[in-house]
Amino acid sequence: MTILKTAGLTKKFGDFAALDGVDIEVGKGEVYGFIGPNGAGKSTTIRVLLGILKATEGQATIFGKDVWKDAVGIHKRVAYVPGDVNLWPNLTGGEVIDLFIKLRGGNNKSRREELIRRFDLDPSKKCRTYSKGNRQKVALVAALSSDADLYILDEPTSGLDPLMERVFQECVREAKAEGKSILLSSHILSEVEQLCDKVAIIRQGKIIEKGTLKELRHLTGTMLLVETKEPMPNLAEVKGVQGIEQKDGALSFQVDQEELDHVVRYVSGFGIIRMESAPPTLEELFMRHYEGTGTGGAL
Amino acid sequence: MTNQLFSGTGSLSRFILRRDRIRIPIWILSFVFATVATAVAFIGLYENAQERQAIASTMGNPAMTAMVGPGYGLANYTSGAMMAHQMLLMTAVVVGLMSVLLVIRHTRTDEEEGRIEMVRSLPVGRLSNVAATLLVLFLVNIVLAILTGVSLYALNIESMELEGSLLYGAALGATGMIFASLTAVCAQLSHNARSAMGLSIGILLLAYIVRAIGDVGSEAVAWLSPLGWIVRSEVYVNNIWWPVLMTVGAAVVFGGLAMYLNSIRDLGAGFLPARAGKIHASPLLLSPFGLAFRLQRTGFIAWAISMYVLGASYGSVMGDMESFFADVDLMQDLLVPMEGFSLVEQFVPTLMAVMTIIATIPVLMAVLKVRGEEKNDRIEHVLGRAVSRNRLLGSYLLISLIASFVMISLAGLGLGTVADAVMEEGFDIGMAYQAALAYLPAVWAMIGVAVLLIGWLPKLTGFIWLYLSFSFFVIYLGSLFQLPEWVEKTTPFGYVSAIPLEQFDWLQAIVLTTVAILLIVIGFVGYNKRDIGK
Ligand SMILES: Nc1ncnc2c1ncn2[C@@H]1O[C@H](COP(=O)(O)OP(=O)(O)O)[C@@H](O)[C@H]1O
Ligand SMILES: [Mg+2]
């Protein structure tokens, strides 16, 4: 069942197209990773989904309802954590959490206390004194303690320490186990790899790749690290081999999935001493796209 | 050591000038223009000494003294003396306000937004930002002083000779400097931009009120306020420089204090105590309205008290005014009372106009807060939950409407109750209250303009302050001399019945209220259509 869907979503700020035909689709119980470098358009997409920005063109629906027209109705079942969490300097974290829970229309005291404990947050401090990570915790506690059907999280871990990131990941897994859907934007690839069922990669407002992690890896093949007795002078000419690099006496390269058998046969002819294979990380996948299009935009 | 503290001050000053390359010239030119325009108007209105002398006798009463300061040279009321008496103090207060706004913008606001932290991480001294801000402000006020002074002199008006004109400018500039420094001190004391701004404007108002009480009552009290010093320069009459120089000296001292306080505090901290926090929100906070009110509660209460005090201080001079009119026979001949009204009552509409325009400031702040929240990226927390835009904007509008009623009521009642207490004949409190409430539709129309801007031109919401300042000048000047009728009609405050002199004009009030409602509705339509964001 589709929970969230956009079709040809375009957002222009003046002449500048921040989003250019974005299509994504989040199904029920899915964790959907939305990754891209800074300025790619992740937050803009999410703001359109929340009815805070109005799309220039295209459709976006959540729970089958239009995100602009039915914003209030949709938001009763959505929990959101913004990318930059700015809070009111003169309210305490505890007050803000209560306010957020109430504005969504829920009330779950025990869950609130549990999350405050797990995230190790001091709710009696004024928001003015909170670091970026602590402000993010406030937004996360408020979002996660609500009983929503869809969680929209915009780079929620960018200020958290590794320990808290683990807590966050547990929470996401719990939510998924309860059948909740999650749209998780990030530029931290390992996070997306660990949590997400599906991924869309956005760059300069365009979705350049999407699918399940498995599908995306299929596109890029397997990484091989091989050390042989005799040198392999013509490896570069073998079909399906790319990106050869020297690594302490061994060669590392990428092999297209359909040529794997053929390549391994070729390599074994030179006397294998050591051979390691691994699926490419999202990072490598990402880098390949940047190399393909020249100027990248920093991660 | 100085290098540690002040390194980079020059570059930062240039950077501030660059950021405000439009804002600062607009401020300065507005003052020069307003001053020159008034001087020219005075010349046009009063053609000879007899006419000026006639008005002089109406100007010496305590109400005028409370409002514009003591009248020097009333015996020989030249155009220059008139200008200095009627315009200098009011203009100086607005110059002070300019300094407050600019200093907060470059100190506490930048600090709150984390920009100072970034600047501090560069090879820049600890005090450089405060120093650069004060440097720029001093420079701005010096330029303002010279331009105003030279422009006045260039008008070539007989009684406005070079020295007096320069002193006039210097008095304005010195006021700007002292309030720049005082604001810089407040910016160290408070924990955040908002309360620093409130504190600074509070000090400005307090300075005005203390001076009013002093000018009417005791000379010694007047010396407690820097505004009291400024008017004692007796510009164009005796041209006394030292009070102005003393103000500049005080500005330097307070500037030093601000830097000292800045050097001993942590970034983001303040000196005024912050209360320990609650773990749970009170039920009153848990709605868009509750939140909107909570965010403005302190300011709201402070303004409410200030409005009552302002009304009361005007009311307190009513008694003096009464005896003054009784004493001066000449006055009785010159100013024939309007049928059925005492001379005191005739001053009520002018006082009300000034007070309600001041009361409009917190009213507009209340509704513009929604835009401030948007700029700070905090609106999305609310709109991202089950809250409609109408409910959100409506909450701020409601606070604004409540503020309009509360602020104006308190000002009117402050004036009425205190006047009744001090006057021998007593004073009709109900009449004062009605005179104040008559201004409500005009204030609502201003709210309407603000909502319209929020809905359709969010980047230009600051325009409303320009319009309010314009209204103030038009109404204030209009009450001093007979401006053409249409000039007053360019602002909602020109459509208010002057109670008790006039009957309350229901039709006019209803039309004004309808216009306000229309503007608000159109504003809401725009707000529902547009993007939310910076
Ligand atoms: N209100 C706005 N006006 C103009 N440009 C904007 C606005 N908001 C975002 N942008 C631009 O749109 C692009 C996408 O921004 P954003 O969605 O915030 O990126 P991300 O969240 O992926 O880092 C950026 O180039 C940004 O500068
Ligand atoms: Mg972002």
Tab-separated table of N, CA and C in Angstrom, chain B residues 363-478:
chain	number	residue	atom	x	y	z
B	363	VAL	N	1.032	46.559	19.814
B	363	VAL	CA	-0.058	45.896	19.084
B	363	VAL	C	0.470	45.300	17.782
B	364	LEU	N	1.254	46.089	17.061
B	364	LEU	CA	1.807	45.589	15.801
B	364	LEU	C	2.866	44.522	16.051
B	365	MET	N	3.649	44.716	17.119
B	365	MET	CA	4.665	43.706	17.442
B	365	MET	C	4.013	42.342	17.653
B	366	ALA	N	2.824	42.352	18.274
B	366	ALA	CA	2.157	41.088	18.584
B	366	ALA	C	1.831	40.318	17.321
B	367	VAL	N	1.348	40.995	16.294
B	367	VAL	CA	0.965	40.254	15.087
B	367	VAL	C	2.190	39.980	14.212
B	368	LEU	N	3.169	40.885	14.223
B	368	LEU	CA	4.368	40.667	13.407
B	368	LEU	C	5.235	39.537	13.962
B	369	LYS	N	4.988	39.169	15.202
B	369	LYS	CA	5.739	38.067	15.811
B	369	LYS	C	5.627	36.800	14.961
B	370	VAL	N	4.486	36.621	14.316
B	370	VAL	CA	4.287	35.418	13.513
B	370	VAL	C	5.299	35.376	12.373
B	371	ARG	N	5.655	36.535	11.888
B	371	ARG	CA	6.645	36.624	10.818
B	371	ARG	C	8.058	36.384	11.378
B	372	GLY	N	8.304	36.895	12.578
B	372	GLY	CA	9.591	36.641	13.227
B	372	GLY	C	9.798	35.149	13.450
B	373	GLU	N	8.738	34.475	13.876
B	373	GLU	CA	8.813	33.036	14.089
B	373	GLU	C	9.128	32.313	12.785
B	374	GLU	N	8.542	32.817	11.709
B	374	GLU	CA	8.779	32.216	10.400
B	374	GLU	C	10.242	32.389	10.000
B	375	LYS	N	10.761	33.592	10.204
B	375	LYS	CA	12.150	33.855	9.834
B	375	LYS	C	13.096	32.983	10.640
B	376	ASN	N	12.703	32.648	11.865
B	376	ASN	CA	13.559	31.821	12.713
B	376	ASN	C	13.316	30.335	12.512
B	377	ASP	N	12.571	29.976	11.456
B	377	ASP	CA	12.322	28.562	11.153
B	377	ASP	C	11.598	27.828	12.274
B	378	ARG	N	10.792	28.524	13.048
B	378	ARG	CA	10.100	27.808	14.120
B	378	ARG	C	8.634	27.545	13.780
B	379	ILE	N	8.159	28.209	12.720
B	379	ILE	CA	6.765	28.016	12.336
B	379	ILE	C	6.521	26.589	11.873
B	380	GLU	N	7.531	25.974	11.242
B	380	GLU	CA	7.280	24.645	10.684
B	380	GLU	C	7.010	23.598	11.763
B	381	HIS	N	7.480	23.842	12.983
B	381	HIS	CA	7.123	22.928	14.066
B	381	HIS	C	5.622	22.937	14.277
B	382	VAL	N	5.021	24.104	14.120
B	382	VAL	CA	3.589	24.237	14.385
B	382	VAL	C	2.783	23.805	13.169
B	383	LEU	N	3.150	24.348	11.993
B	383	LEU	CA	2.403	23.988	10.781
B	383	LEU	C	2.647	22.537	10.385
B	384	GLY	N	3.772	21.978	10.785
B	384	GLY	CA	4.059	20.578	10.485
B	384	GLY	C	3.200	19.640	11.309
B	385	ARG	N	2.503	20.179	12.295
B	385	ARG	CA	1.577	19.375	13.082
B	385	ARG	C	0.154	19.767	12.676
B	386	ALA	N	-0.828	19.281	13.417
B	386	ALA	CA	-2.193	19.454	12.929
B	386	ALA	C	-2.728	20.844	13.232
B	387	VAL	N	-2.077	21.863	12.683
B	387	VAL	CA	-2.506	23.242	12.909
B	387	VAL	C	-2.619	23.922	11.549
B	388	SER	N	-3.785	24.520	11.288
B	388	SER	CA	-3.956	25.172	9.987
B	388	SER	C	-3.328	26.558	10.023
B	389	ARG	N	-3.083	27.086	8.851
B	389	ARG	CA	-2.491	28.428	8.776
B	389	ARG	C	-3.444	29.465	9.350
B	390	ASN	N	-4.744	29.278	9.113
B	390	ASN	CA	-5.713	30.232	9.668
B	390	ASN	C	-5.642	30.258	11.186
B	391	ARG	N	-5.545	29.069	11.765
B	391	ARG	CA	-5.512	29.007	13.225
B	391	ARG	C	-4.229	29.655	13.742
B	392	LEU	N	-3.141	29.418	13.042
B	392	LEU	CA	-1.857	29.977	13.472
B	392	LEU	C	-1.878	31.507	13.408
B	393	LEU	N	-2.177	32.044	12.237
B	393	LEU	CA	-2.183	33.501	12.072
B	393	LEU	C	-3.267	34.117	12.950
B	394	GLY	N	-4.398	33.413	13.042
B	394	GLY	CA	-5.496	33.897	13.872
B	394	GLY	C	-5.085	34.063	15.327
B	395	SER	N	-4.247	33.162	15.818
B	395	SER	CA	-3.802	33.257	17.213
B	395	SER	C	-3.030	34.547	17.446
B	396	TYR	N	-2.122	34.849	16.528
B	396	TYR	CA	-1.331	36.066	16.686
B	396	TYR	C	-2.207	37.302	16.506
B	397	LEU	N	-3.160	37.213	15.575
B	397	LEU	CA	-4.073	38.336	15.355
B	397	LEU	C	-4.888	38.601	16.618
B	398	LEU	N	-5.349	37.519	17.228
B	398	LEU	CA	-6.172	37.672	18.431
B	398	LEU	C	-5.375	38.380	19.537
B	399	ILE	N	-4.125	37.983	19.709
B	399	ILE	CA	-3.290	38.642	20.724
B	399	ILE	C	-3.137	40.123	20.402
B	400	SER	N	-2.967	40.401	19.125
B	400	SER	CA	-2.821	41.788	18.696
B	400	SER	C	-4.088	42.590	19.020
B	401	LEU	N	-5.243	41.991	18.758
B	401	LEU	CA	-6.506	42.685	19.035
B	401	LEU	C	-6.682	42.904	20.537
B	402	ILE	N	-6.358	41.870	21.307
B	402	ILE	CA	-6.447	42.022	22.767
B	402	ILE	C	-5.508	43.139	23.215
B	403	ALA	N	-4.292	43.133	22.640
B	403	ALA	CA	-3.318	44.164	23.015
B	403	ALA	C	-3.866	45.553	22.686
B	404	SER	N	-4.530	45.687	21.529
B	404	SER	CA	-5.033	47.018	21.153
B	404	SER	C	-5.993	47.520	22.223
B	405	PHE	N	-6.853	46.610	22.679
B	405	PHE	CA	-7.829	47.017	23.691
B	405	PHE	C	-7.145	47.318	25.034
B	406	VAL	N	-6.275	46.431	25.453
B	406	VAL	CA	-5.628	46.584	26.767
B	406	VAL	C	-4.737	47.833	26.809
B	407	MET	N	-3.894	47.991	25.796
B	407	MET	CA	-2.920	49.083	25.820
B	407	MET	C	-3.629	50.440	25.807
B	408	ILE	N	-4.613	50.553	24.911
B	408	ILE	CA	-5.291	51.847	24.784
B	408	ILE	C	-6.135	52.130	26.020
B	409	SER	N	-6.784	51.097	26.552
B	409	SER	CA	-7.564	51.302	27.773
B	409	SER	C	-6.669	51.799	28.895
B	410	LEU	N	-5.511	51.149	29.049
B	410	LEU	CA	-4.628	51.525	30.153
B	410	LEU	C	-4.110	52.953	29.991
B	411	ALA	N	-3.781	53.328	28.764
B	411	ALA	CA	-3.287	54.688	28.545
B	411	ALA	C	-4.382	55.696	28.895
B	412	GLY	N	-5.603	55.441	28.397
B	412	GLY	CA	-6.710	56.362	28.645
B	412	GLY	C	-7.049	56.437	30.121
B	413	LEU	N	-7.111	55.256	30.761
B	413	LEU	CA	-7.461	55.236	32.186
B	413	LEU	C	-6.345	55.851	33.025
B	414	GLY	N	-5.100	55.623	32.612
B	414	GLY	CA	-3.970	56.216	33.328
B	414	GLY	C	-4.097	57.726	33.333
B	415	LEU	N	-4.391	58.268	32.164
B	415	LEU	CA	-4.530	59.716	32.057
B	415	LEU	C	-5.722	60.191	32.895
B	416	GLY	N	-6.848	59.507	32.702
B	416	GLY	CA	-8.076	59.944	33.371
B	416	GLY	C	-7.975	59.890	34.878
B	417	THR	N	-7.549	58.737	35.414
B	417	THR	CA	-7.552	58.578	36.868
B	417	THR	C	-6.597	59.564	37.540
B	418	VAL	N	-5.393	59.692	36.976
B	418	VAL	CA	-4.421	60.578	37.610
B	418	VAL	C	-4.848	62.038	37.462
B	419	ALA	N	-5.358	62.404	36.290
B	419	ALA	CA	-5.810	63.782	36.093
B	419	ALA	C	-6.920	64.100	37.097
B	420	ASP	N	-7.823	63.159	37.274
B	420	ASP	CA	-8.929	63.375	38.213
B	420	ASP	C	-8.397	63.593	39.624
B	421	ALA	N	-7.335	62.852	39.947
B	421	ALA	CA	-6.791	62.966	41.292
B	421	ALA	C	-6.089	64.309	41.519
B	422	VAL	N	-5.424	64.822	40.514
B	422	VAL	CA	-4.623	66.028	40.743
B	422	VAL	C	-5.365	67.336	40.463
B	423	MET	N	-6.470	67.272	39.755
B	423	MET	CA	-7.145	68.524	39.407
B	423	MET	C	-8.148	68.944	40.474
B	424	GLU	N	-8.187	70.236	40.698
B	424	GLU	CA	-9.126	70.721	41.710
B	424	GLU	C	-10.559	70.497	41.284
B	425	GLU	N	-10.823	70.792	40.035
B	425	GLU	CA	-12.188	70.638	39.525
B	425	GLU	C	-12.549	69.190	39.275
B	426	GLY	N	-11.566	68.318	39.321
B	426	GLY	CA	-11.806	66.934	38.945
B	426	GLY	C	-11.778	66.794	37.434
B	427	PHE	N	-11.774	65.549	36.988
B	427	PHE	CA	-11.637	65.307	35.557
B	427	PHE	C	-12.557	64.149	35.205
B	428	ASP	N	-13.188	64.225	34.069
B	428	ASP	CA	-14.147	63.201	33.678
B	428	ASP	C	-13.410	61.957	33.152
B	429	ILE	N	-13.266	60.951	34.015
B	429	ILE	CA	-12.516	59.750	33.627
B	429	ILE	C	-13.177	59.048	32.448
B	430	GLY	N	-14.506	58.984	32.493
B	430	GLY	CA	-15.246	58.338	31.409
B	430	GLY	C	-14.951	59.001	30.073
B	431	MET	N	-14.865	60.328	30.099
B	431	MET	CA	-14.582	61.046	28.863
B	431	MET	C	-13.194	60.684	28.345
B	432	ALA	N	-12.214	60.605	29.263
B	432	ALA	CA	-10.859	60.248	28.840
B	432	ALA	C	-10.844	58.850	28.227
B	433	TYR	N	-11.604	57.952	28.867
B	433	TYR	CA	-11.624	56.575	28.376
B	433	TYR	C	-12.260	56.506	26.991
B	434	GLN	N	-13.339	57.251	26.822
B	434	GLN	CA	-13.982	57.287	25.500
B	434	GLN	C	-13.040	57.864	24.448
B	435	ALA	N	-12.351	58.928	24.819
B	435	ALA	CA	-11.436	59.566	23.873
B	435	ALA	C	-10.376	58.572	23.425
B	436	ALA	N	-9.927	57.730	24.359
B	436	ALA	CA	-8.917	56.733	24.014
B	436	ALA	C	-9.511	55.642	23.128
B	437	LEU	N	-10.681	55.118	23.550
B	437	LEU	CA	-11.284	54.016	22.789
B	437	LEU	C	-11.648	54.435	21.370
B	438	ALA	N	-11.876	55.713	21.174
B	438	ALA	CA	-12.219	56.194	19.839
B	438	ALA	C	-11.118	55.857	18.833
B	439	TYR	N	-9.913	55.643	19.345
B	439	TYR	CA	-8.801	55.340	18.448
B	439	TYR	C	-8.722	53.883	18.027
B	440	LEU	N	-9.515	53.014	18.677
B	440	LEU	CA	-9.406	51.577	18.387
B	440	LEU	C	-9.549	51.248	16.889
B	441	PRO	N	-10.582	51.764	16.210
B	441	PRO	CA	-10.703	51.409	14.783
B	441	PRO	C	-9.462	51.780	13.983
B	442	ALA	N	-8.834	52.897	14.319
B	442	ALA	CA	-7.622	53.297	13.590
B	442	ALA	C	-6.501	52.295	13.830
B	443	VAL	N	-6.378	51.855	15.092
B	443	VAL	CA	-5.342	50.868	15.409
B	443	VAL	C	-5.635	49.555	14.681
B	444	TRP	N	-6.915	49.174	14.628
B	444	TRP	CA	-7.270	47.942	13.897
B	444	TRP	C	-6.895	48.059	12.429
B	445	ALA	N	-7.076	49.248	11.857
B	445	ALA	CA	-6.706	49.424	10.454
B	445	ALA	C	-5.200	49.204	10.284
B	446	MET	N	-4.423	49.663	11.267
B	446	MET	CA	-2.975	49.414	11.197
B	446	MET	C	-2.698	47.914	11.280
B	447	ILE	N	-3.426	47.206	12.159
B	447	ILE	CA	-3.277	45.743	12.234
B	447	ILE	C	-3.603	45.145	10.865
B	448	GLY	N	-4.654	45.672	10.244
B	448	GLY	CA	-5.051	45.184	8.921
B	448	GLY	C	-3.918	45.317	7.919
B	449	VAL	N	-3.278	46.469	7.908
B	449	VAL	CA	-2.162	46.677	6.975
B	449	VAL	C	-1.055	45.665	7.268
B	450	ALA	N	-0.795	45.442	8.565
B	450	ALA	CA	0.260	44.490	8.946
B	450	ALA	C	-0.083	43.081	8.460
B	451	VAL	N	-1.335	42.650	8.669
B	451	VAL	CA	-1.729	41.297	8.241
B	451	VAL	C	-1.643	41.186	6.723
B	452	LEU	N	-2.040	42.260	6.047
B	452	LEU	CA	-1.950	42.264	4.582
B	452	LEU	C	-0.502	42.024	4.142
B	453	LEU	N	0.421	42.727	4.795
B	453	LEU	CA	1.841	42.560	4.452
B	453	LEU	C	2.308	41.143	4.772
B	454	ILE	N	1.889	40.629	5.925
B	454	ILE	CA	2.306	39.277	6.306
B	454	ILE	C	1.810	38.271	5.280
B	455	GLY	N	0.615	38.492	4.774
B	455	GLY	CA	0.037	37.547	3.821
B	455	GLY	C	0.637	37.647	2.422
B	456	TRP	N	0.883	38.859	1.976
B	456	TRP	CA	1.261	39.025	0.562
B	456	TRP	C	2.694	39.477	0.356
B	457	LEU	N	3.232	40.289	1.247
B	457	LEU	CA	4.592	40.815	1.038
B	457	LEU	C	5.435	40.565	2.295
B	458	PRO	N	5.629	39.295	2.643
B	458	PRO	CA	6.273	39.003	3.929
B	458	PRO	C	7.660	39.643	4.068
B	459	LYS	N	8.331	39.856	2.954
B	459	LYS	CA	9.675	40.430	3.070
B	459	LYS	C	9.604	41.914	3.405
B	460	LEU	N	8.435	42.522	3.240
B	460	LEU	CA	8.322	43.968	3.443
B	460	LEU	C	7.516	44.328	4.679
B	461	THR	N	7.396	43.388	5.641
B	461	THR	CA	6.574	43.692	6.809
B	461	THR	C	7.116	44.901	7.572
B	462	GLY	N	8.426	45.158	7.466
B	462	GLY	CA	9.017	46.302	8.162
B	462	GLY	C	8.409	47.628	7.719
B	463	PHE	N	7.777	47.623	6.556
B	463	PHE	CA	7.139	48.828	6.034
B	463	PHE	C	6.126	49.410	7.027
B	464	ILE	N	5.509	48.532	7.809
B	464	ILE	CA	4.470	48.998	8.726
B	464	ILE	C	5.054	49.986	9.740
B	465	TRP	N	6.330	49.795	10.113
B	465	TRP	CA	6.946	50.718	11.073
B	465	TRP	C	7.164	52.085	10.446
B	466	LEU	N	7.505	52.068	9.179
B	466	LEU	CA	7.668	53.318	8.449
B	466	LEU	C	6.329	54.052	8.418
B	467	TYR	N	5.261	53.291	8.152
B	467	TYR	CA	3.931	53.891	8.049
B	467	TYR	C	3.498	54.445	9.404
B	468	LEU	N	3.834	53.721	10.470
B	468	LEU	CA	3.465	54.199	11.807
B	468	LEU	C	4.241	55.481	12.147
B	469	SER	N	5.539	55.504	11.815
B	469	SER	CA	6.330	56.709	12.071
B	469	SER	C	5.771	57.880	11.271
B	470	PHE	N	5.432	57.598	10.023
B	470	PHE	CA	4.836	58.618	9.170
B	470	PHE	C	3.547	59.140	9.821
B	471	SER	N	2.703	58.214	10.277
B	471	SER	CA	1.439	58.609	10.920
B	471	SER	C	1.722	59.513	12.104
B	472	PHE	N	2.741	59.135	12.879
B	472	PHE	CA	3.078	59.915	14.063
B	472	PHE	C	3.431	61.345	13.677
B	473	PHE	N	4.305	61.474	12.683
B	473	PHE	CA	4.725	62.817	12.286
B	473	PHE	C	3.548	63.639	11.751
B	474	VAL	N	2.742	62.977	10.922
B	474	VAL	CA	1.609	63.693	10.330
B	474	VAL	C	0.641	64.172	11.409
B	475	ILE	N	0.312	63.276	12.332
B	475	ILE	CA	-0.669	63.625	13.356
B	475	ILE	C	-0.074	64.636	14.339
B	476	TYR	N	1.182	64.398	14.686
B	476	TYR	CA	1.821	65.270	15.654
B	476	TYR	C	1.995	66.674	15.070
B	477	LEU	N	2.504	66.740	13.856
B	477	LEU	CA	2.682	68.050	13.226
B	477	LEU	C	1.331	68.685	12.952
B	478	GLY	N	0.387	67.822	12.540
B	478	GLY	CA	-0.953	68.324	12.237
B	478	GLY	C	-1.578	68.995	13.440
